[in-house]
Short mmCIF file of C-alpha atoms and ligand atoms in Angstrom, two decimals:
data_model
loop_
_atom_site.label_atom_id
_atom_site.label_comp_id
_atom_site.label_asym_id
_atom_site.label_seq_id
_atom_site.Cartn_x
_atom_site.Cartn_y
_atom_site.Cartn_z
CA MET U 13 -44.11 3.16 -12.14
CA LYS U 14 -43.15 6.56 -12.96
CA ARG U 15 -39.27 6.98 -13.05
CA ILE U 16 -37.58 9.48 -10.89
CA ARG U 17 -36.58 12.63 -12.99
CA GLN U 18 -33.03 13.70 -12.50
CA VAL U 19 -30.96 16.76 -13.07
CA ILE U 20 -27.33 17.02 -12.51
CA VAL U 21 -25.92 20.28 -11.34
CA GLY U 22 -22.29 20.62 -12.30
CA TYR U 23 -21.55 18.65 -15.68
CA GLY U 24 -17.83 18.25 -15.29
CA GLY U 25 -15.75 15.11 -14.70
CA MET U 26 -18.13 13.56 -11.90
CA GLY U 27 -21.49 14.92 -13.26
CA SER U 28 -21.12 13.39 -16.63
CA TRP U 29 -19.89 10.35 -14.92
CA HIS U 30 -23.36 10.18 -12.91
CA ALA U 31 -25.05 10.79 -16.13
CA ARG U 32 -23.30 7.65 -18.13
CA ASN U 33 -23.54 5.25 -15.14
CA VAL U 34 -27.14 6.15 -14.10
CA LYS U 35 -28.25 5.83 -17.72
CA GLU U 36 -26.48 2.46 -17.98
CA LYS U 37 -27.44 0.83 -14.73
CA VAL U 38 -30.29 2.53 -13.01
CA PRO U 39 -33.48 2.14 -15.21
CA GLU U 40 -35.50 3.58 -12.50
CA VAL U 41 -34.09 6.98 -13.03
CA GLU U 42 -34.61 9.23 -15.94
CA VAL U 43 -31.35 11.21 -16.27
CA TYR U 44 -33.14 14.08 -17.83
CA GLY U 45 -31.32 17.19 -17.59
CA ALA U 46 -28.07 19.39 -16.38
CA TYR U 47 -27.10 22.70 -15.52
CA ASP U 48 -23.73 23.96 -15.22
CA ILE U 49 -22.08 27.55 -15.24
CA ARG U 50 -19.82 26.72 -18.13
CA PRO U 51 -21.27 27.00 -21.73
CA GLU U 52 -18.95 24.17 -23.06
CA ALA U 53 -20.49 21.87 -20.13
CA LEU U 54 -23.83 22.51 -21.29
CA ASP U 55 -22.85 21.64 -25.08
CA SER U 56 -21.60 18.34 -23.76
CA ALA U 57 -24.89 17.58 -21.63
CA ARG U 58 -26.80 18.43 -25.07
CA GLN U 59 -24.58 16.06 -27.00
CA ASP U 60 -25.40 13.67 -24.23
CA GLY U 61 -29.04 13.92 -24.93
CA LEU U 62 -29.88 15.86 -21.84
CA VAL U 63 -31.92 19.01 -21.44
CA ALA U 64 -29.45 21.92 -20.79
CA TYR U 65 -31.01 24.20 -18.28
CA GLY U 66 -29.99 27.99 -18.52
CA SER U 67 -29.81 28.59 -14.81
CA LEU U 68 -30.14 27.03 -11.54
CA GLU U 69 -33.38 28.84 -11.08
CA ALA U 70 -34.96 27.21 -14.11
CA VAL U 71 -33.90 23.78 -12.70
CA LEU U 72 -35.35 24.70 -9.21
CA ALA U 73 -38.65 25.93 -10.81
CA ASP U 74 -39.12 22.80 -12.77
CA GLU U 75 -41.86 20.83 -10.96
CA SER U 76 -41.30 17.76 -12.97
CA VAL U 77 -37.70 17.36 -11.45
CA ASP U 78 -37.53 14.89 -8.42
CA LEU U 79 -33.95 14.57 -7.98
CA ILE U 80 -31.04 16.85 -7.90
CA THR U 81 -27.45 15.46 -8.00
CA VAL U 82 -24.93 18.16 -7.09
CA ALA U 83 -21.39 17.47 -8.48
CA VAL U 84 -19.83 21.11 -8.32
CA PRO U 85 -16.61 22.04 -6.35
CA ASN U 86 -16.94 21.51 -2.63
CA ASN U 87 -17.29 24.84 -1.33
CA PHE U 88 -20.77 25.06 -3.39
CA HIS U 89 -22.13 21.78 -1.84
CA LYS U 90 -23.87 23.69 1.14
CA ASP U 91 -25.74 26.28 -0.67
CA LEU U 92 -26.77 24.28 -3.60
CA SER U 93 -28.14 21.55 -1.65
CA ILE U 94 -29.96 23.72 0.67
CA ARG U 95 -31.42 25.58 -2.21
CA ALA U 96 -32.43 22.49 -3.97
CA LEU U 97 -34.09 21.03 -0.70
CA ARG U 98 -36.00 24.42 -0.32
CA ALA U 99 -37.42 24.14 -3.75
CA GLY U 100 -38.72 20.66 -2.81
CA LYS U 101 -36.18 18.43 -4.62
CA ASN U 102 -34.57 15.22 -3.27
CA VAL U 103 -30.65 15.61 -3.26
CA ILE U 104 -27.74 13.39 -3.88
CA CYS U 105 -24.61 15.51 -3.03
CA GLU U 106 -21.08 14.58 -3.97
CA LYS U 107 -18.53 13.87 -1.46
CA PRO U 108 -17.17 15.56 0.68
CA VAL U 109 -20.75 16.67 1.62
CA THR U 110 -19.54 20.10 3.02
CA LEU U 111 -16.17 21.51 4.18
CA ASN U 112 -16.92 20.95 7.90
CA ALA U 113 -19.62 19.47 10.18
CA ALA U 114 -21.40 22.94 10.97
CA GLU U 115 -22.44 23.45 7.28
CA LEU U 116 -23.61 19.84 7.33
CA GLU U 117 -25.82 20.49 10.32
CA GLU U 118 -27.55 23.54 8.46
CA ILE U 119 -28.36 21.16 5.59
CA ILE U 120 -29.78 18.54 8.11
CA ALA U 121 -31.92 21.17 9.60
CA VAL U 122 -33.25 22.00 6.12
CA ARG U 123 -33.77 18.52 5.17
CA ASP U 124 -35.82 18.15 8.48
CA GLU U 125 -37.80 21.29 7.73
CA THR U 126 -38.76 20.05 3.95
CA GLY U 127 -38.97 16.32 4.67
CA LYS U 128 -36.94 15.68 1.39
CA ILE U 129 -34.33 12.96 0.89
CA PHE U 130 -30.75 14.06 1.34
CA THR U 131 -27.86 11.66 0.84
CA VAL U 132 -24.19 11.76 0.10
CA HIS U 133 -22.62 9.93 -2.77
CA GLN U 134 -20.11 7.70 -0.76
CA ASN U 135 -19.80 5.41 -3.79
CA ARG U 136 -16.53 3.82 -2.44
CA ARG U 137 -18.68 1.72 0.04
CA TRP U 138 -19.10 -0.18 -3.06
CA ASP U 139 -15.64 -0.84 -3.98
CA ARG U 140 -14.69 -4.48 -4.20
CA ASP U 141 -11.41 -4.16 -2.14
CA TYR U 142 -13.08 -2.39 0.67
CA ARG U 143 -15.78 -5.07 0.77
CA ILE U 144 -13.28 -8.04 0.66
CA VAL U 145 -11.68 -6.39 3.84
CA LYS U 146 -15.14 -5.60 5.39
CA ALA U 147 -16.27 -9.24 4.63
CA ALA U 148 -13.23 -10.88 6.09
CA LYS U 149 -13.69 -8.74 9.38
CA ASP U 150 -17.31 -9.38 9.57
CA GLN U 151 -17.03 -13.00 8.89
CA GLY U 152 -14.32 -13.24 11.72
CA LEU U 153 -11.75 -14.58 9.33
CA LEU U 154 -9.05 -12.44 11.13
CA GLY U 155 -10.29 -12.94 14.61
CA GLN U 156 -10.19 -9.55 16.57
CA VAL U 157 -8.84 -7.00 14.14
CA TYR U 158 -6.44 -4.84 15.70
CA MET U 159 -4.41 -3.09 12.92
CA VAL U 160 -5.50 -1.63 9.65
CA LYS U 161 -3.49 0.16 7.16
CA SER U 162 -5.53 1.69 4.09
CA ILE U 163 -3.45 3.21 1.45
CA VAL U 164 -3.85 5.13 -1.75
CA GLN U 165 -0.75 6.33 -3.59
CA GLY U 166 -0.52 8.26 -6.67
CA SER U 167 2.37 9.47 -8.84
CA ARG U 168 1.18 12.39 -10.65
CA GLY U 169 2.51 15.03 -8.11
CA ALA U 170 0.20 17.98 -7.61
CA MET U 171 -3.77 18.23 -6.92
CA TYR U 172 -5.10 19.60 -10.00
CA GLY U 173 -7.73 22.31 -10.81
CA TRP U 174 -10.05 23.54 -8.16
CA ARG U 175 -8.89 20.67 -5.83
CA GLY U 176 -5.48 22.78 -5.52
CA HIS U 177 -7.35 25.78 -4.03
CA LYS U 178 -8.19 25.90 -0.07
CA GLU U 179 -11.27 28.25 -0.82
CA ASN U 180 -12.79 25.57 -3.11
CA GLY U 181 -12.42 22.88 -0.41
CA GLY U 182 -9.41 21.69 -2.10
CA GLY U 183 -6.88 19.22 -0.80
CA MET U 184 -6.31 15.61 -0.02
CA LEU U 185 -8.39 15.20 3.31
CA LEU U 186 -11.44 16.34 1.73
CA ASP U 187 -10.82 14.64 -1.51
CA TRP U 188 -9.71 11.06 -0.96
CA GLY U 189 -9.54 11.22 2.80
CA ILE U 190 -13.29 11.53 3.01
CA HIS U 191 -13.75 8.21 1.06
CA LEU U 192 -11.22 6.30 3.43
CA LEU U 193 -12.56 7.74 6.53
CA ASP U 194 -16.29 6.86 5.54
CA GLN U 195 -15.03 3.25 4.93
CA ALA U 196 -13.11 2.96 8.31
CA MET U 197 -16.21 4.39 10.06
CA GLN U 198 -18.51 2.00 8.32
CA MET U 199 -16.19 -1.13 8.81
CA PHE U 200 -15.87 -0.54 12.36
CA ASP U 201 -19.29 0.04 14.02
CA GLU U 202 -18.04 1.80 17.14
CA LYS U 203 -16.79 5.00 18.41
CA VAL U 204 -13.76 6.75 17.39
CA VAL U 205 -11.81 7.62 20.54
CA SER U 206 -8.90 9.56 19.06
CA ALA U 207 -7.95 11.21 15.72
CA ASP U 208 -4.57 12.40 14.44
CA ALA U 209 -3.26 13.72 11.00
CA HIS U 210 -0.18 14.93 9.48
CA LEU U 211 -1.39 16.76 6.40
CA GLN U 212 1.79 17.76 4.21
CA SER U 213 1.58 20.18 1.41
CA MET U 214 4.43 19.10 -0.63
CA TYR U 215 3.44 19.82 -4.28
CA THR U 216 0.38 22.19 -4.30
CA PRO U 217 0.92 25.17 -2.06
CA GLY U 218 -1.87 26.11 0.22
CA VAL U 219 -3.72 22.70 0.42
CA ASP U 220 -2.80 19.20 1.94
CA ASP U 221 -1.61 16.69 -0.67
CA ASN U 222 0.25 14.03 0.98
CA ILE U 223 -1.44 13.07 4.23
CA HIS U 224 -1.39 10.47 6.93
CA LEU U 225 -4.58 10.02 9.13
CA PHE U 226 -4.64 7.78 12.15
CA LEU U 227 -7.75 6.82 14.20
CA ARG U 228 -8.08 4.82 17.28
CA PHE U 229 -11.26 2.83 17.87
CA GLU U 230 -13.07 2.18 21.03
CA SER U 231 -12.23 -1.46 20.80
CA GLY U 232 -8.47 -0.58 20.58
CA CYS U 233 -8.08 -0.89 16.85
CA SER U 234 -5.66 1.48 15.30
CA TYR U 235 -6.42 2.52 11.88
CA LEU U 236 -3.91 4.30 9.65
CA MET U 237 -4.60 5.93 6.27
CA GLU U 238 -2.19 7.32 3.85
CA MET U 239 -2.77 9.20 0.62
CA SER U 240 -0.02 10.57 -1.34
CA THR U 241 0.69 11.95 -4.85
CA ASN U 242 4.27 11.18 -5.72
CA CYS U 243 4.90 7.71 -4.93
CA LEU U 244 6.78 5.77 -7.56
CA ILE U 245 6.63 2.25 -5.83
CA ASN U 246 3.40 1.63 -4.22
CA LEU U 247 2.57 -0.23 -0.96
CA PRO U 248 -0.36 -2.57 -0.85
CA ARG U 249 -3.89 -0.97 -1.07
CA TRP U 250 -4.90 -2.72 2.37
CA HIS U 251 -2.84 -4.56 5.19
CA VAL U 252 -5.00 -5.77 7.82
CA GLN U 253 -3.75 -7.58 11.14
CA GLY U 254 -6.08 -9.69 13.25
CA THR U 255 -5.60 -12.22 16.40
CA GLU U 256 -6.09 -15.08 13.88
CA GLY U 257 -4.94 -13.86 10.62
CA THR U 258 -3.42 -11.34 8.35
CA LEU U 259 -5.02 -10.06 5.03
CA GLN U 260 -3.30 -8.09 2.26
CA ILE U 261 -4.91 -6.52 -0.92
CA ASP U 262 -2.27 -5.58 -3.38
CA ASP U 263 -3.97 -3.07 -5.67
CA TRP U 264 -7.21 -1.96 -7.21
CA GLY U 265 -7.29 -5.44 -9.18
CA CYS U 266 -7.96 -7.02 -5.65
CA GLY U 267 -5.05 -9.74 -5.88
CA GLY U 268 -3.74 -10.40 -2.51
CA LYS U 269 -3.94 -13.13 0.15
CA LEU U 270 -5.23 -14.09 3.56
CA MET U 271 -3.08 -16.17 6.09
CA LYS U 272 -4.84 -17.63 8.90
CA LEU U 273 -3.54 -19.43 11.91
CA LYS U 274 -4.30 -23.13 11.96
CA PRO U 275 -6.53 -23.59 15.19
CA ASN U 276 -4.66 -26.71 16.40
CA ALA U 277 -1.00 -26.13 15.39
CA GLU U 278 0.26 -24.11 18.16
CA MET U 279 3.64 -22.76 17.83
CA LYS U 280 6.20 -23.90 20.31
CA TRP U 281 8.41 -21.12 21.68
CA SER U 282 12.16 -22.09 22.31
CA ASP U 283 14.16 -19.72 24.32
CA ASP U 284 16.98 -20.44 21.85
CA ILE U 285 17.77 -17.36 19.65
CA VAL U 286 17.07 -17.81 15.87
CA TYR U 287 19.50 -16.62 13.46
CA THR U 288 17.57 -15.03 10.43
CA GLU U 289 18.33 -12.49 7.71
CA ALA U 290 17.41 -9.97 10.36
CA GLY U 291 20.28 -11.16 12.66
CA PRO U 292 19.67 -12.81 15.84
CA THR U 293 16.28 -12.57 17.06
CA ARG U 294 13.34 -14.50 18.67
CA THR U 295 10.56 -11.90 18.34
CA MET U 296 10.94 -11.40 14.44
CA ALA U 297 11.98 -14.78 13.31
CA PRO U 298 9.43 -16.33 10.94
CA ARG U 299 6.53 -18.23 12.07
CA PRO U 300 6.84 -22.06 11.10
CA GLU U 301 4.83 -22.78 7.90
CA TYR U 302 2.75 -25.58 9.82
CA THR U 303 0.91 -23.17 12.11
CA MET U 304 -0.76 -21.40 9.29
CA ASN U 305 -2.98 -21.74 6.11
CA GLU U 306 -3.68 -19.46 3.25
CA LEU U 307 -7.29 -18.90 2.55
CA PRO U 308 -9.21 -17.65 -0.35
CA LEU U 309 -10.09 -13.95 -0.13
CA PRO U 310 -13.97 -13.61 0.43
CA ASP U 311 -15.67 -13.34 -2.85
CA GLU U 312 -17.29 -9.91 -3.01
CA HIS U 313 -18.95 -8.52 -6.11
CA PRO U 314 -20.66 -5.22 -4.94
CA ASP U 315 -22.71 -3.25 -7.30
CA TRP U 316 -22.66 0.63 -7.21
CA ALA U 317 -25.98 0.71 -8.79
CA GLU U 318 -27.37 -0.48 -5.34
CA TYR U 319 -26.56 3.13 -4.18
CA TYR U 320 -28.97 4.81 -6.67
CA LYS U 321 -31.44 2.12 -6.36
CA ASN U 322 -31.73 2.78 -2.59
CA VAL U 323 -32.03 6.45 -3.21
CA VAL U 324 -35.09 5.73 -5.51
CA ARG U 325 -36.66 3.46 -3.20
CA ALA U 326 -36.27 5.87 -0.15
CA ILE U 327 -37.81 8.74 -2.29
CA ARG U 328 -40.63 6.19 -2.91
CA GLY U 329 -40.87 5.75 0.83
CA GLU U 330 -40.04 2.00 0.37
CA ALA U 331 -36.84 2.03 2.38
CA SER U 332 -34.34 3.87 4.44
CA LEU U 333 -31.35 5.39 3.19
CA LEU U 334 -28.09 3.47 3.09
CA VAL U 335 -26.08 6.58 3.12
CA THR U 336 -27.53 8.99 5.67
CA PRO U 337 -26.39 12.56 6.37
CA GLU U 338 -26.00 11.57 9.96
CA GLN U 339 -23.37 8.93 8.89
CA ALA U 340 -21.60 11.62 7.05
CA LEU U 341 -21.87 14.29 9.97
CA ARG U 342 -20.00 11.63 12.19
CA VAL U 343 -17.25 11.70 9.51
CA MET U 344 -17.26 15.43 9.13
CA ARG U 345 -16.79 15.81 12.91
CA VAL U 346 -13.79 13.54 12.55
CA VAL U 347 -12.46 15.67 9.80
CA ASP U 348 -12.71 18.91 11.92
CA LEU U 349 -10.74 17.24 14.56
CA LEU U 350 -8.14 15.99 11.94
CA PHE U 351 -7.48 19.47 10.64
CA ARG U 352 -7.19 20.45 14.38
CA ALA U 353 -4.85 17.75 15.18
CA ASP U 354 -2.58 18.73 12.17
CA ALA U 355 -2.80 22.45 13.16
CA GLU U 356 -1.87 21.63 16.68
CA GLY U 357 0.49 18.88 16.04
CA GLY U 358 -1.12 16.16 18.19
CA ALA U 359 -3.77 13.82 18.62
CA GLN U 360 -7.25 14.76 19.57
CA LYS U 361 -9.08 12.82 22.08
CA CYS U 362 -12.83 12.21 21.29
CA CYS U 363 -15.86 9.99 21.26
CA ILE U 364 -17.56 10.16 18.00
P1 NAD L 3 -15.08 19.39 -12.37
O1 NAD L 3 -14.29 20.35 -12.02
O2 NAD L 3 -14.60 18.18 -13.32
O3 NAD L 3 -16.46 19.61 -12.55
C1 NAD L 3 -17.23 20.57 -11.72
C2 NAD L 3 -18.29 21.19 -12.53
O4 NAD L 3 -18.99 21.88 -11.85
C3 NAD L 3 -17.50 22.05 -13.68
O5 NAD L 3 -18.06 21.75 -14.91
C4 NAD L 3 -17.90 23.60 -13.28
O6 NAD L 3 -18.16 24.36 -14.45
C5 NAD L 3 -19.32 23.35 -12.58
N1 NAD L 3 -19.54 24.33 -11.65
C6 NAD L 3 -18.70 25.00 -10.82
N2 NAD L 3 -19.52 25.87 -9.96
C7 NAD L 3 -20.67 25.58 -10.33
C8 NAD L 3 -21.83 26.28 -9.92
N3 NAD L 3 -22.04 27.12 -8.82
N4 NAD L 3 -23.21 25.85 -10.42
C9 NAD L 3 -23.01 24.97 -11.36
N5 NAD L 3 -21.74 24.34 -11.93
C10 NAD L 3 -20.87 24.75 -11.46
O7 NAD L 3 -15.12 18.51 -10.84
P2 NAD L 3 -15.44 17.00 -10.50
O8 NAD L 3 -14.19 16.26 -10.61
O9 NAD L 3 -16.58 16.66 -11.48
O10 NAD L 3 -15.79 17.15 -8.90
C11 NAD L 3 -17.20 17.67 -8.60
C12 NAD L 3 -17.67 17.09 -7.27
O11 NAD L 3 -17.72 15.66 -7.57
C13 NAD L 3 -16.63 17.24 -6.27
O12 NAD L 3 -17.35 17.60 -5.08
C14 NAD L 3 -15.81 16.09 -6.13
O13 NAD L 3 -15.33 16.01 -4.74
C15 NAD L 3 -16.76 15.06 -6.31
N6 NAD L 3 -16.20 13.74 -7.05
C16 NAD L 3 -16.67 12.52 -6.36
C17 NAD L 3 -15.93 11.60 -6.89
C18 NAD L 3 -16.52 10.30 -6.18
O14 NAD L 3 -15.86 9.22 -6.55
N7 NAD L 3 -17.48 10.14 -5.61
C19 NAD L 3 -15.00 11.54 -7.78
C20 NAD L 3 -14.62 12.81 -8.47
C21 NAD L 3 -15.25 13.84 -8.02
#
């Protein structure tokens, strides 16, 4: 079967990452060419064996091109995606798909007009740490999950390059926030009923760089996300509490543990106060060991190539998209509310 011919627009860090990984892992796609406004980027595309286009118009006019991957700074996503769709191309757009929900609605209208495939590269749905948490929740290993903490902490200080400029769609909420929100809203197949954010700008003037996001889901689960840039001692990547167990994932290496209550080992409460290192307390005294078990973490080995293979099948009319713009629109509506919550200093009720 004919391979899907791909051109990458924006051949910087992520554009060249797409080229390398698609070449290695997705034989159904022919990584054919690239376009970038920087001549040096075009040189590296040539060195990588790609056709270097001299203009965007030349890419759009090339009828042999089936798929365009948009990997430019965030503020250009909307216009480039719309131009590519109108030229009859299928489009993978990097995250964040746009700067807000209204921009994405414009793209979706053009997608509907043209009937082309439009999807967003939400690659962190294939992260192993996330899949382990999701599997534990989906398999009911933790009972009803009612508290999630999803934490990503760096230590290099400021946001760099265009990420440090508001007009480029910089800032942490649109950079990492979008990944963690997408994961949250995939993990909980239910409405978000309130959203709050504290977006601090500590090291990169003009954009948020150290942030807390907080979602409340319809079932009552509270979901806290932290992204920070100057953290010298990291918290665990994930900490998840349910009615029957607690799961922790320490870091990207996915070490961690899952502690589960033993079904028939009820804890006997005594009114006697317990003397602990925390001082005299009943509530915070440790739970007796005999009431719980350590279980292995779910054995998850997701394969990112599944994302591109699904896009190929969707282009061929053989499957529906795994990452749809409608899913991304829900996330962007929450993002809009999070910016408002931060500006107004309070949680926003919603039903998204
Ligand atoms: P980058 O600065 O390394 O590369 C961007 C490239 O786009 C540069 O080479 C620049 O010259 C080029 N460019 C700028 N404006 C252009 C235009 N109008 N037309 C053509 N080329 C243009 O940035 P990056 O880190 O590669 O980020 C690019 C996109 O990828 C962003 O949207 C970012 O959020 C996303 N990204 C996603 C992930 C992920 O895990 N999914 C990771 C990193 C970046």
